[in-house]
Amino acid sequence: MQFEVLAKCHTTRARVCRMKLAHGVTMLPTFMPVATQAAIKGLTPQQMEGLGVSLILNNTYHLNLRPGIKVLQEAGGAHKFQGWNHNLLTDSGGFQLVSLSKFTKITEEGALFASPFDGEPTMLTPEESMSIQHAIGADIIMQLDDVVSSLTVGPRVGEAMQRSVRWLDRCIAYHQNSGRQDKQNLFAIIQGGLDPDLRAQCLDEMVKRKDGVAGYAIGGLSGGEEKDVFWRIIKQCAEKLPEDRPRYSMGIGFAEDLLVCVALGVDMADCVFPTRTARFGVALTFKGPLNLRLGKHSREFIPIDDNCPCPTCSDGVSRALLHHTVTRETSAAHAVTLHNLTFQAQVMGRARDAIMNGTFPTYLREFFSNYFGDTGYPEWCVNALRSVGVDLLEHNTDAKVVEGDGAKWEYSDAS
Ligand SMILES: [Zn+2]
């Protein structure tokens, strides 16, 4: 990996970086769409390319089950298998294993779980996770970590953090012996739950191992914790992580979360949210999400967003047609998916431009004013951005501030 910081925001901790991997350059900050089963639901690789996406995520657990490593090896790796010539990231397989298996027991050796085929006990070790990810061949691979829900409290959180550090050592050793460091880049995952002391210990230990890792992820968040705790952990981690390594915040996809994380110093994020919500008929826009299922869209003969460059909006597909077909016709799900991924790419692309131009604080104020101006700014966003020198309420003293997550939805009053 070649990694270069091109520009830094003068106010916040946001930065623009150039990350060159074996399958090309990806400019950061970026949002990574999730192609769980080696396919973004409803889109072809050519369509993804057309949206300017250069880095996507595959799930190791799912690929390992189906089509399986033998088929991927025969195909010449996951890039060839899915016809994707750009960059690819795979997770360690641990997260799905814990979330999908009814029986998972964590031991020092690895995670013991019931095989989804025959219920037989099967072990995923850090070495096995590396070996599977080597066969898949992604440009960025993730360490196996001991994952606990962000709502877990007590000694289990510290135990999982410490085990994640030991498992990182085993992943580094296996990866270094594989001779694949030129093509595949290992990322460490910072754990420690919602406890700043445990996070600090994990950061200390994992930053010491910097020579063995190409980048860092912040894990164990986005599991239903309070947003005011979430942003403080992100800030703490992003501040301590080395300047010359990319920082990846796992499982983040709401536009407001992305922009707060970028302001706190995060470079990469992924989430199934924009593609999943598209299939449920929700289109993301700079004025907030539109629930196309609502009756009020049945006579709107205008695109989702007149200014959107996506194929759906530029072809003039109307909200009325989408209202009529969404959740019923797969073509409508594809159309909204195309739009939503374009929206995510624009949120991040405009952030990069603004950081380069020295206008990122203005971009943040404009974005939040357009997105939340009428419903109220989420208090946690106001607090988080104030902590890095941006006051969303500056020049806007009438603005409403609302408690809670503040995620803006058009779900209510369904008709
Ligand atoms: Zn569009």
CSV table of C-alpha atoms and ligand atoms in Angstrom, one decimal:
chain,number,residue,atom,x,y,z
A,1,MET,CA,0.0,0.0,0.0
A,2,GLN,CA,1.1,3.5,-0.7
A,3,PHE,CA,-0.6,6.0,1.6
A,4,GLU,CA,-0.2,9.7,1.4
A,5,VAL,CA,-2.0,12.5,3.3
A,6,LEU,CA,-2.7,15.2,0.6
A,7,ALA,CA,-4.6,17.8,2.7
A,8,LYS,CA,-5.7,18.5,6.2
A,9,CYS,CA,-8.7,20.6,7.4
A,10,HIS,CA,-7.4,23.7,9.3
A,11,THR,CA,-10.1,23.5,11.9
A,12,THR,CA,-11.3,19.8,12.3
A,13,ARG,CA,-9.2,16.6,12.2
A,14,ALA,CA,-10.5,15.8,8.7
A,15,ARG,CA,-8.0,14.9,6.0
A,16,VAL,CA,-7.8,13.8,2.3
A,17,CYS,CA,-5.5,10.9,1.6
A,18,ARG,CA,-4.5,8.9,-1.4
A,19,MET,CA,-4.4,5.1,-0.9
A,20,LYS,CA,-2.9,3.1,-3.6
A,21,LEU,CA,-3.6,-0.7,-3.5
A,22,ALA,CA,-2.9,-3.5,-5.9
A,23,HIS,CA,-6.2,-2.7,-7.8
A,24,GLY,CA,-5.8,1.0,-8.1
A,25,VAL,CA,-6.1,4.3,-6.2
A,26,THR,CA,-8.9,5.1,-3.7
A,27,MET,CA,-9.2,8.6,-2.5
A,28,LEU,CA,-10.1,9.0,1.2
A,29,PRO,CA,-12.4,9.7,3.0
A,30,THR,CA,-14.6,7.2,1.3
A,31,PHE,CA,-17.7,5.2,1.9
A,32,MET,CA,-17.4,1.4,1.0
A,33,PRO,CA,-20.6,-0.3,-0.3
A,34,VAL,CA,-21.0,-3.8,1.1
A,35,ALA,CA,-21.2,-6.7,-1.4
A,36,THR,CA,-22.0,-9.4,1.1
A,37,GLN,CA,-22.2,-12.3,-1.4
A,38,ALA,CA,-19.7,-11.0,-3.9
A,39,ALA,CA,-22.4,-8.8,-5.4
A,40,ILE,CA,-23.9,-5.4,-4.5
A,41,LYS,CA,-27.6,-6.4,-4.4
A,42,GLY,CA,-29.1,-5.2,-7.7
A,43,LEU,CA,-26.0,-3.7,-9.3
A,44,THR,CA,-23.4,-5.0,-11.8
A,45,PRO,CA,-19.7,-4.4,-11.3
A,46,GLN,CA,-19.9,-2.1,-14.4
A,47,GLN,CA,-22.6,0.0,-12.7
A,48,MET,CA,-20.5,0.3,-9.5
A,49,GLU,CA,-17.6,1.4,-11.6
A,50,GLY,CA,-19.8,3.9,-13.4
A,51,LEU,CA,-20.7,5.5,-10.0
A,52,GLY,CA,-17.0,6.0,-9.4
A,53,VAL,CA,-16.8,3.5,-6.6
A,54,SER,CA,-13.3,2.1,-6.3
A,55,LEU,CA,-13.4,0.1,-3.0
A,56,ILE,CA,-16.1,-2.4,-1.9
A,57,LEU,CA,-16.4,-4.9,0.9
A,58,ASN,CA,-17.0,-8.6,0.8
A,59,ASN,CA,-18.0,-10.8,3.7
A,60,THR,CA,-15.6,-13.6,4.4
A,61,TYR,CA,-18.0,-15.7,6.4
A,62,HIS,CA,-20.5,-15.8,3.5
A,63,LEU,CA,-17.9,-16.3,0.8
A,64,ASN,CA,-16.3,-19.1,2.8
A,65,LEU,CA,-19.7,-20.9,3.0
A,66,ARG,CA,-20.8,-20.2,-0.6
A,67,PRO,CA,-19.2,-20.5,-3.1
A,68,GLY,CA,-16.4,-21.7,-0.8
A,69,ILE,CA,-12.7,-21.2,-1.0
A,70,LYS,CA,-12.1,-24.0,-3.6
A,71,VAL,CA,-14.3,-22.3,-6.1
A,72,LEU,CA,-12.7,-18.9,-5.4
A,73,GLN,CA,-9.2,-20.4,-5.8
A,74,GLU,CA,-10.2,-22.0,-9.1
A,75,ALA,CA,-11.6,-18.7,-10.3
A,76,GLY,CA,-8.3,-17.0,-9.4
A,77,GLY,CA,-9.6,-15.1,-6.4
A,78,ALA,CA,-12.7,-13.0,-5.5
A,79,HIS,CA,-11.8,-10.1,-7.9
A,80,LYS,CA,-12.0,-12.4,-10.9
A,81,PHE,CA,-14.9,-14.4,-9.5
A,82,GLN,CA,-17.1,-11.3,-9.3
A,83,GLY,CA,-15.7,-9.4,-12.2
A,84,TRP,CA,-14.4,-6.5,-10.1
A,85,ASN,CA,-11.1,-5.0,-11.1
A,86,HIS,CA,-10.9,-2.4,-8.3
A,87,ASN,CA,-10.1,-2.6,-4.7
A,88,LEU,CA,-11.7,-5.0,-2.3
A,89,LEU,CA,-11.8,-5.4,1.5
A,90,THR,CA,-12.8,-8.5,3.4
A,91,ASP,CA,-13.7,-8.7,7.1
A,92,SER,CA,-12.3,-11.5,9.3
A,93,GLY,CA,-15.4,-13.6,9.3
A,94,GLY,CA,-15.6,-13.2,13.1
A,95,PHE,CA,-18.5,-10.8,13.3
A,96,GLN,CA,-21.0,-12.8,11.3
A,97,LEU,CA,-19.8,-15.9,13.0
A,98,VAL,CA,-20.8,-14.5,16.4
A,99,SER,CA,-24.0,-12.8,15.1
A,100,LEU,CA,-25.3,-15.7,13.0
A,101,SER,CA,-24.3,-18.8,14.8
A,102,LYS,CA,-26.5,-19.9,17.6
A,103,PHE,CA,-23.6,-21.5,19.3
A,104,THR,CA,-20.3,-19.7,19.6
A,105,LYS,CA,-17.7,-20.2,22.2
A,106,ILE,CA,-14.6,-18.1,22.3
A,107,THR,CA,-11.4,-19.8,23.4
A,108,GLU,CA,-7.8,-18.6,23.3
A,109,GLU,CA,-7.3,-20.8,20.2
A,110,GLY,CA,-10.2,-19.3,18.3
A,111,ALA,CA,-13.9,-19.0,18.0
A,112,LEU,CA,-15.7,-22.3,18.2
A,113,PHE,CA,-19.1,-22.4,16.5
A,114,ALA,CA,-21.6,-24.8,15.1
A,115,SER,CA,-21.2,-25.4,11.4
A,116,PRO,CA,-24.2,-24.0,9.6
A,117,PHE,CA,-24.2,-27.2,7.4
A,118,ASP,CA,-24.3,-30.0,10.0
A,119,GLY,CA,-24.1,-28.4,13.4
A,120,GLU,CA,-20.6,-29.9,14.0
A,121,PRO,CA,-18.3,-27.8,16.2
A,122,THR,CA,-15.9,-25.9,13.9
A,123,MET,CA,-13.0,-23.6,14.9
A,124,LEU,CA,-12.1,-20.3,13.3
A,125,THR,CA,-8.6,-19.3,14.4
A,126,PRO,CA,-6.7,-16.1,13.6
A,127,GLU,CA,-4.5,-18.2,11.3
A,128,GLU,CA,-7.5,-19.7,9.6
A,129,SER,CA,-9.1,-16.3,9.1
A,130,MET,CA,-5.9,-15.1,7.4
A,131,SER,CA,-5.7,-18.2,5.3
A,132,ILE,CA,-9.3,-17.8,4.0
A,133,GLN,CA,-8.7,-14.1,3.3
A,134,HIS,CA,-5.5,-14.9,1.5
A,135,ALA,CA,-7.5,-17.3,-0.8
A,136,ILE,CA,-10.2,-14.6,-1.4
A,137,GLY,CA,-7.4,-12.2,-2.3
A,138,ALA,CA,-8.8,-8.9,-1.1
A,139,ASP,CA,-6.5,-5.8,-1.1
A,140,ILE,CA,-7.3,-5.1,2.5
A,141,ILE,CA,-7.8,-7.9,5.0
A,142,MET,CA,-8.9,-7.7,8.6
A,143,GLN,CA,-7.5,-9.3,11.7
A,144,LEU,CA,-9.7,-11.8,13.6
A,145,ASP,CA,-10.9,-10.0,16.7
A,146,ASP,CA,-12.8,-11.1,19.7
A,147,VAL,CA,-16.0,-9.1,19.2
A,148,VAL,CA,-18.5,-8.3,21.9
A,149,SER,CA,-21.6,-6.2,21.5
A,150,SER,CA,-21.2,-2.5,22.3
A,151,LEU,CA,-23.9,-3.0,25.0
A,152,THR,CA,-21.8,-5.6,26.9
A,153,VAL,CA,-20.4,-4.5,30.2
A,154,GLY,CA,-18.1,-6.0,32.8
A,155,PRO,CA,-14.9,-8.0,32.6
A,156,ARG,CA,-15.8,-9.7,29.3
A,157,VAL,CA,-15.1,-6.3,27.5
A,158,GLY,CA,-11.5,-6.1,28.8
A,159,GLU,CA,-10.9,-9.8,28.1
A,160,ALA,CA,-12.1,-9.5,24.5
A,161,MET,CA,-9.9,-6.4,24.0
A,162,GLN,CA,-6.8,-8.2,25.3
A,163,ARG,CA,-7.5,-11.3,23.3
A,164,SER,CA,-7.9,-9.2,20.2
A,165,VAL,CA,-4.4,-7.8,20.8
A,166,ARG,CA,-3.0,-11.4,21.1
A,167,TRP,CA,-4.9,-12.5,18.0
A,168,LEU,CA,-3.5,-9.5,16.2
A,169,ASP,CA,0.0,-10.9,16.9
A,170,ARG,CA,-1.0,-14.3,15.5
A,171,CYS,CA,-2.5,-12.6,12.4
A,172,ILE,CA,0.6,-10.5,11.8
A,173,ALA,CA,2.9,-13.6,12.2
A,174,TYR,CA,0.8,-15.7,9.8
A,175,HIS,CA,0.5,-12.8,7.2
A,176,GLN,CA,4.2,-12.0,7.3
A,177,ASN,CA,5.1,-15.6,6.7
A,178,SER,CA,2.7,-15.9,3.8
A,179,GLY,CA,4.7,-13.6,1.5
A,180,ARG,CA,1.5,-11.8,0.5
A,181,GLN,CA,2.2,-8.4,2.1
A,182,ASP,CA,2.9,-6.8,-1.2
A,183,LYS,CA,-0.6,-7.6,-2.5
A,184,GLN,CA,-2.7,-7.8,0.7
A,185,ASN,CA,-2.7,-5.3,3.5
A,186,LEU,CA,-3.6,-6.3,7.1
A,187,PHE,CA,-5.7,-3.9,9.3
A,188,ALA,CA,-5.8,-4.2,13.1
A,189,ILE,CA,-9.1,-3.6,14.9
A,190,ILE,CA,-9.2,-1.4,18.0
A,191,GLN,CA,-11.6,-2.9,20.6
A,192,GLY,CA,-12.4,-2.0,24.3
A,193,GLY,CA,-16.1,-1.3,24.2
A,194,LEU,CA,-17.4,2.0,25.5
A,195,ASP,CA,-14.6,2.2,28.2
A,196,PRO,CA,-12.1,4.9,27.4
A,197,ASP,CA,-9.4,3.2,29.6
A,198,LEU,CA,-9.7,-0.1,27.7
A,199,ARG,CA,-9.7,1.7,24.4
A,200,ALA,CA,-6.5,3.6,25.5
A,201,GLN,CA,-4.8,0.3,26.4
A,202,CYS,CA,-5.8,-1.3,23.1
A,203,LEU,CA,-4.6,1.8,21.2
A,204,ASP,CA,-1.2,1.6,23.0
A,205,GLU,CA,-0.7,-2.1,22.3
A,206,MET,CA,-1.9,-2.0,18.7
A,207,VAL,CA,0.0,1.2,17.8
A,208,LYS,CA,3.2,-0.6,19.1
A,209,ARG,CA,2.5,-3.2,16.4
A,210,LYS,CA,2.4,-0.5,13.6
A,211,ASP,CA,5.2,-2.1,11.6
A,212,GLY,CA,3.0,-5.2,11.1
A,213,VAL,CA,-0.2,-3.5,10.0
A,214,ALA,CA,-1.1,-1.3,7.1
A,215,GLY,CA,-4.1,0.4,8.7
A,216,TYR,CA,-6.4,0.5,11.7
A,217,ALA,CA,-10.2,-0.1,12.1
A,218,ILE,CA,-12.3,1.1,15.1
A,219,GLY,CA,-14.5,-1.8,15.9
A,220,GLY,CA,-17.1,-2.7,18.5
A,221,LEU,CA,-19.3,0.3,17.9
A,222,SER,CA,-22.6,1.0,16.0
A,223,GLY,CA,-24.3,-1.7,18.1
A,224,GLY,CA,-27.0,0.4,19.6
A,225,GLU,CA,-24.9,2.4,22.1
A,226,GLU,CA,-25.7,6.1,22.8
A,227,LYS,CA,-24.4,8.4,20.1
A,228,ASP,CA,-22.9,10.7,22.6
A,229,VAL,CA,-20.7,7.8,23.8
A,230,PHE,CA,-20.0,6.6,20.2
A,231,TRP,CA,-18.5,9.9,19.0
A,232,ARG,CA,-16.3,10.3,22.0
A,233,ILE,CA,-14.8,6.8,21.4
A,234,ILE,CA,-14.3,7.5,17.7
A,235,LYS,CA,-12.6,10.8,18.6
A,236,GLN,CA,-10.3,9.2,21.2
A,237,CYS,CA,-9.3,6.4,18.7
A,238,ALA,CA,-8.8,8.7,15.7
A,239,GLU,CA,-6.6,11.0,17.8
A,240,LYS,CA,-4.3,8.3,18.9
A,241,LEU,CA,-4.0,6.3,15.7
A,242,PRO,CA,-0.8,7.0,13.7
A,243,GLU,CA,-1.0,9.8,11.1
A,244,ASP,CA,0.5,7.6,8.4
A,245,ARG,CA,-2.1,4.8,8.5
A,246,PRO,CA,-5.7,4.8,7.2
A,247,ARG,CA,-8.4,4.8,9.8
A,248,TYR,CA,-11.6,2.8,9.2
A,249,SER,CA,-14.7,3.1,11.2
A,250,MET,CA,-16.7,-0.1,10.9
A,251,GLY,CA,-20.5,-0.2,10.4
A,252,ILE,CA,-21.1,3.5,9.8
A,253,GLY,CA,-23.5,4.6,7.0
A,254,PHE,CA,-25.9,7.5,8.0
A,255,ALA,CA,-24.7,10.7,6.3
A,256,GLU,CA,-24.5,12.6,9.6
A,257,ASP,CA,-22.5,9.8,11.2
A,258,LEU,CA,-20.1,9.8,8.2
A,259,LEU,CA,-19.5,13.5,8.3
A,260,VAL,CA,-19.0,13.6,12.1
A,261,CYS,CA,-16.5,10.7,11.8
A,262,VAL,CA,-14.6,12.4,9.0
A,263,ALA,CA,-14.4,15.6,11.1
A,264,LEU,CA,-13.0,13.5,13.9
A,265,GLY,CA,-10.3,12.0,11.6
A,266,VAL,CA,-11.8,8.9,10.1
A,267,ASP,CA,-10.9,8.0,6.5
A,268,MET,CA,-13.1,5.0,5.6
A,269,ALA,CA,-16.5,3.6,6.6
A,270,ASP,CA,-18.8,0.8,5.4
A,271,CYS,CA,-22.5,-0.1,6.0
A,272,VAL,CA,-25.3,-2.1,4.4
A,273,PHE,CA,-27.6,0.8,5.3
A,274,PRO,CA,-27.8,2.7,2.0
A,275,THR,CA,-28.4,-0.4,-0.2
A,276,ARG,CA,-30.7,-2.1,2.3
A,277,THR,CA,-32.9,1.0,2.9
A,278,ALA,CA,-33.1,1.4,-0.9
A,279,ARG,CA,-34.8,-2.0,-1.1
A,280,PHE,CA,-37.3,-0.8,1.5
A,281,GLY,CA,-38.1,2.2,-0.7
A,282,VAL,CA,-36.1,4.9,1.1
A,283,ALA,CA,-34.1,7.3,-1.1
A,284,LEU,CA,-31.3,9.4,0.5
A,285,THR,CA,-31.1,13.1,-0.4
A,286,PHE,CA,-29.3,16.2,0.8
A,287,LYS,CA,-32.6,17.3,2.3
A,288,GLY,CA,-33.0,14.1,4.2
A,289,PRO,CA,-34.3,10.6,3.4
A,290,LEU,CA,-37.5,10.2,1.3
A,291,ASN,CA,-39.8,7.3,2.0
A,292,LEU,CA,-41.0,6.6,-1.5
A,293,ARG,CA,-43.7,4.2,-0.2
A,294,LEU,CA,-45.6,7.2,1.2
A,295,GLY,CA,-48.8,8.1,-0.6
A,296,LYS,CA,-47.7,11.8,-0.9
A,297,HIS,CA,-45.2,10.7,-3.6
A,298,SER,CA,-47.8,9.1,-5.9
A,299,ARG,CA,-48.2,12.3,-8.0
A,300,GLU,CA,-44.7,13.7,-7.8
A,301,PHE,CA,-43.6,13.5,-11.4
A,302,ILE,CA,-40.1,14.7,-10.6
A,303,PRO,CA,-36.9,12.7,-10.0
A,304,ILE,CA,-35.7,11.9,-6.4
A,305,ASP,CA,-33.3,14.8,-6.7
A,306,ASP,CA,-33.1,17.1,-9.7
A,307,ASN,CA,-29.4,17.8,-9.1
A,308,CYS,CA,-28.4,14.2,-8.7
A,309,PRO,CA,-26.0,12.8,-11.4
A,310,CYS,CA,-27.1,9.1,-10.8
A,311,PRO,CA,-28.6,7.2,-13.8
A,312,THR,CA,-32.0,7.1,-12.1
A,313,CYS,CA,-32.3,10.8,-11.6
A,314,SER,CA,-30.7,11.8,-14.8
A,315,ASP,CA,-33.0,9.5,-16.8
A,316,GLY,CA,-35.8,11.3,-15.2
A,317,VAL,CA,-37.4,8.3,-13.4
A,318,SER,CA,-40.1,10.0,-11.3
A,319,ARG,CA,-40.9,9.6,-7.6
A,320,ALA,CA,-44.4,8.7,-8.7
A,321,LEU,CA,-43.2,5.7,-10.7
A,322,LEU,CA,-40.8,4.6,-7.9
A,323,HIS,CA,-43.7,4.9,-5.5
A,324,HIS,CA,-45.8,2.7,-7.7
A,325,THR,CA,-43.0,0.0,-8.2
A,326,VAL,CA,-40.7,0.2,-5.2
A,327,THR,CA,-40.7,-2.9,-3.0
A,328,ARG,CA,-42.7,-4.7,-5.8
A,329,GLU,CA,-40.4,-4.6,-8.8
A,330,THR,CA,-36.7,-5.4,-8.6
A,331,SER,CA,-36.0,-2.7,-11.2
A,332,ALA,CA,-37.2,-0.1,-8.7
A,333,ALA,CA,-34.9,-1.5,-6.0
A,334,HIS,CA,-32.0,-1.2,-8.5
A,335,ALA,CA,-32.9,2.3,-9.4
A,336,VAL,CA,-33.0,3.5,-5.8
A,337,THR,CA,-29.8,1.5,-4.9
A,338,LEU,CA,-28.0,3.3,-7.7
A,339,HIS,CA,-29.3,6.6,-6.4
A,340,ASN,CA,-28.4,5.9,-2.8
A,341,LEU,CA,-24.8,4.8,-3.5
A,342,THR,CA,-24.4,8.0,-5.6
A,343,PHE,CA,-25.6,10.0,-2.7
A,344,GLN,CA,-23.1,8.3,-0.3
A,345,ALA,CA,-20.3,8.9,-2.8
A,346,GLN,CA,-21.3,12.6,-3.2
A,347,VAL,CA,-21.4,13.2,0.6
A,348,MET,CA,-17.8,11.9,0.8
A,349,GLY,CA,-16.7,13.4,-2.5
A,350,ARG,CA,-17.9,16.9,-1.5
A,351,ALA,CA,-16.2,16.4,1.9
A,352,ARG,CA,-12.9,15.7,0.1
A,353,ASP,CA,-13.3,18.7,-2.2
A,354,ALA,CA,-14.1,20.9,0.8
A,355,ILE,CA,-11.1,19.7,2.8
A,356,MET,CA,-8.8,20.3,-0.2
A,357,ASN,CA,-10.3,23.8,-0.7
A,358,GLY,CA,-10.1,24.7,3.0
A,359,THR,CA,-13.9,25.0,3.3
A,360,PHE,CA,-14.8,21.8,5.2
A,361,PRO,CA,-16.4,23.7,8.2
A,362,THR,CA,-18.7,25.6,5.8
A,363,TYR,CA,-19.6,22.3,4.1
A,364,LEU,CA,-20.5,20.8,7.4
A,365,ARG,CA,-22.7,23.8,8.4
A,366,GLU,CA,-24.4,23.8,5.0
A,367,PHE,CA,-25.0,20.0,5.0
A,368,PHE,CA,-26.5,19.9,8.4
A,369,SER,CA,-28.6,23.0,7.8
A,370,ASN,CA,-30.1,21.4,4.6
A,371,TYR,CA,-30.5,17.9,6.1
A,372,PHE,CA,-31.7,18.8,9.6
A,373,GLY,CA,-32.7,22.5,9.4
A,374,ASP,CA,-36.4,21.9,9.6
A,375,THR,CA,-36.5,18.9,12.0
A,376,GLY,CA,-33.7,20.0,14.3
A,377,TYR,CA,-30.0,19.2,14.7
A,378,PRO,CA,-29.1,16.0,16.6
A,379,GLU,CA,-27.5,17.2,19.8
A,380,TRP,CA,-24.7,14.6,19.6
A,381,CYS,CA,-23.6,16.0,16.2
A,382,VAL,CA,-23.6,19.5,17.5
A,383,ASN,CA,-21.4,18.4,20.5
A,384,ALA,CA,-19.1,16.2,18.4
A,385,LEU,CA,-18.4,18.9,15.9
A,386,ARG,CA,-17.9,21.6,18.6
A,387,SER,CA,-15.2,19.4,20.0
A,388,VAL,CA,-13.3,19.9,16.8
A,389,GLY,CA,-14.0,23.6,16.4
A,390,VAL,CA,-17.1,23.7,14.3
A,391,ASP,CA,-20.2,25.3,15.7
A,392,LEU,CA,-23.2,24.2,13.6
A,393,LEU,CA,-25.4,26.8,15.2
A,394,GLU,CA,-23.1,29.7,14.3
A,395,HIS,CA,-25.0,32.3,12.2
A,396,ASN,CA,-28.1,30.1,12.9
A,397,THR,CA,-29.2,31.0,16.4
A,398,ASP,CA,-32.8,30.0,15.7
A,399,ALA,CA,-31.9,26.4,14.9
A,400,LYS,CA,-33.6,23.6,16.9
A,401,VAL,CA,-31.4,21.0,18.6
A,402,VAL,CA,-33.0,17.6,19.4
A,403,GLU,CA,-31.9,14.9,21.8
A,404,GLY,CA,-31.4,11.3,20.9
A,405,ASP,CA,-30.0,9.8,17.7
A,406,GLY,CA,-31.7,12.4,15.6
A,407,ALA,CA,-31.6,10.0,12.6
A,408,LYS,CA,-34.0,11.6,10.2
A,409,TRP,CA,-36.7,9.4,8.8
A,410,GLU,CA,-39.8,9.7,6.8
A,411,TYR,CA,-41.2,6.4,8.0
A,412,SER,CA,-44.1,7.7,10.1
A,413,ASP,CA,-47.5,8.6,8.6
A,414,ALA,CA,-47.2,5.6,6.2
A,415,SER,CA,-50.2,5.6,3.8
B,1,ZN,ZN,-30.2,10.1,-8.1
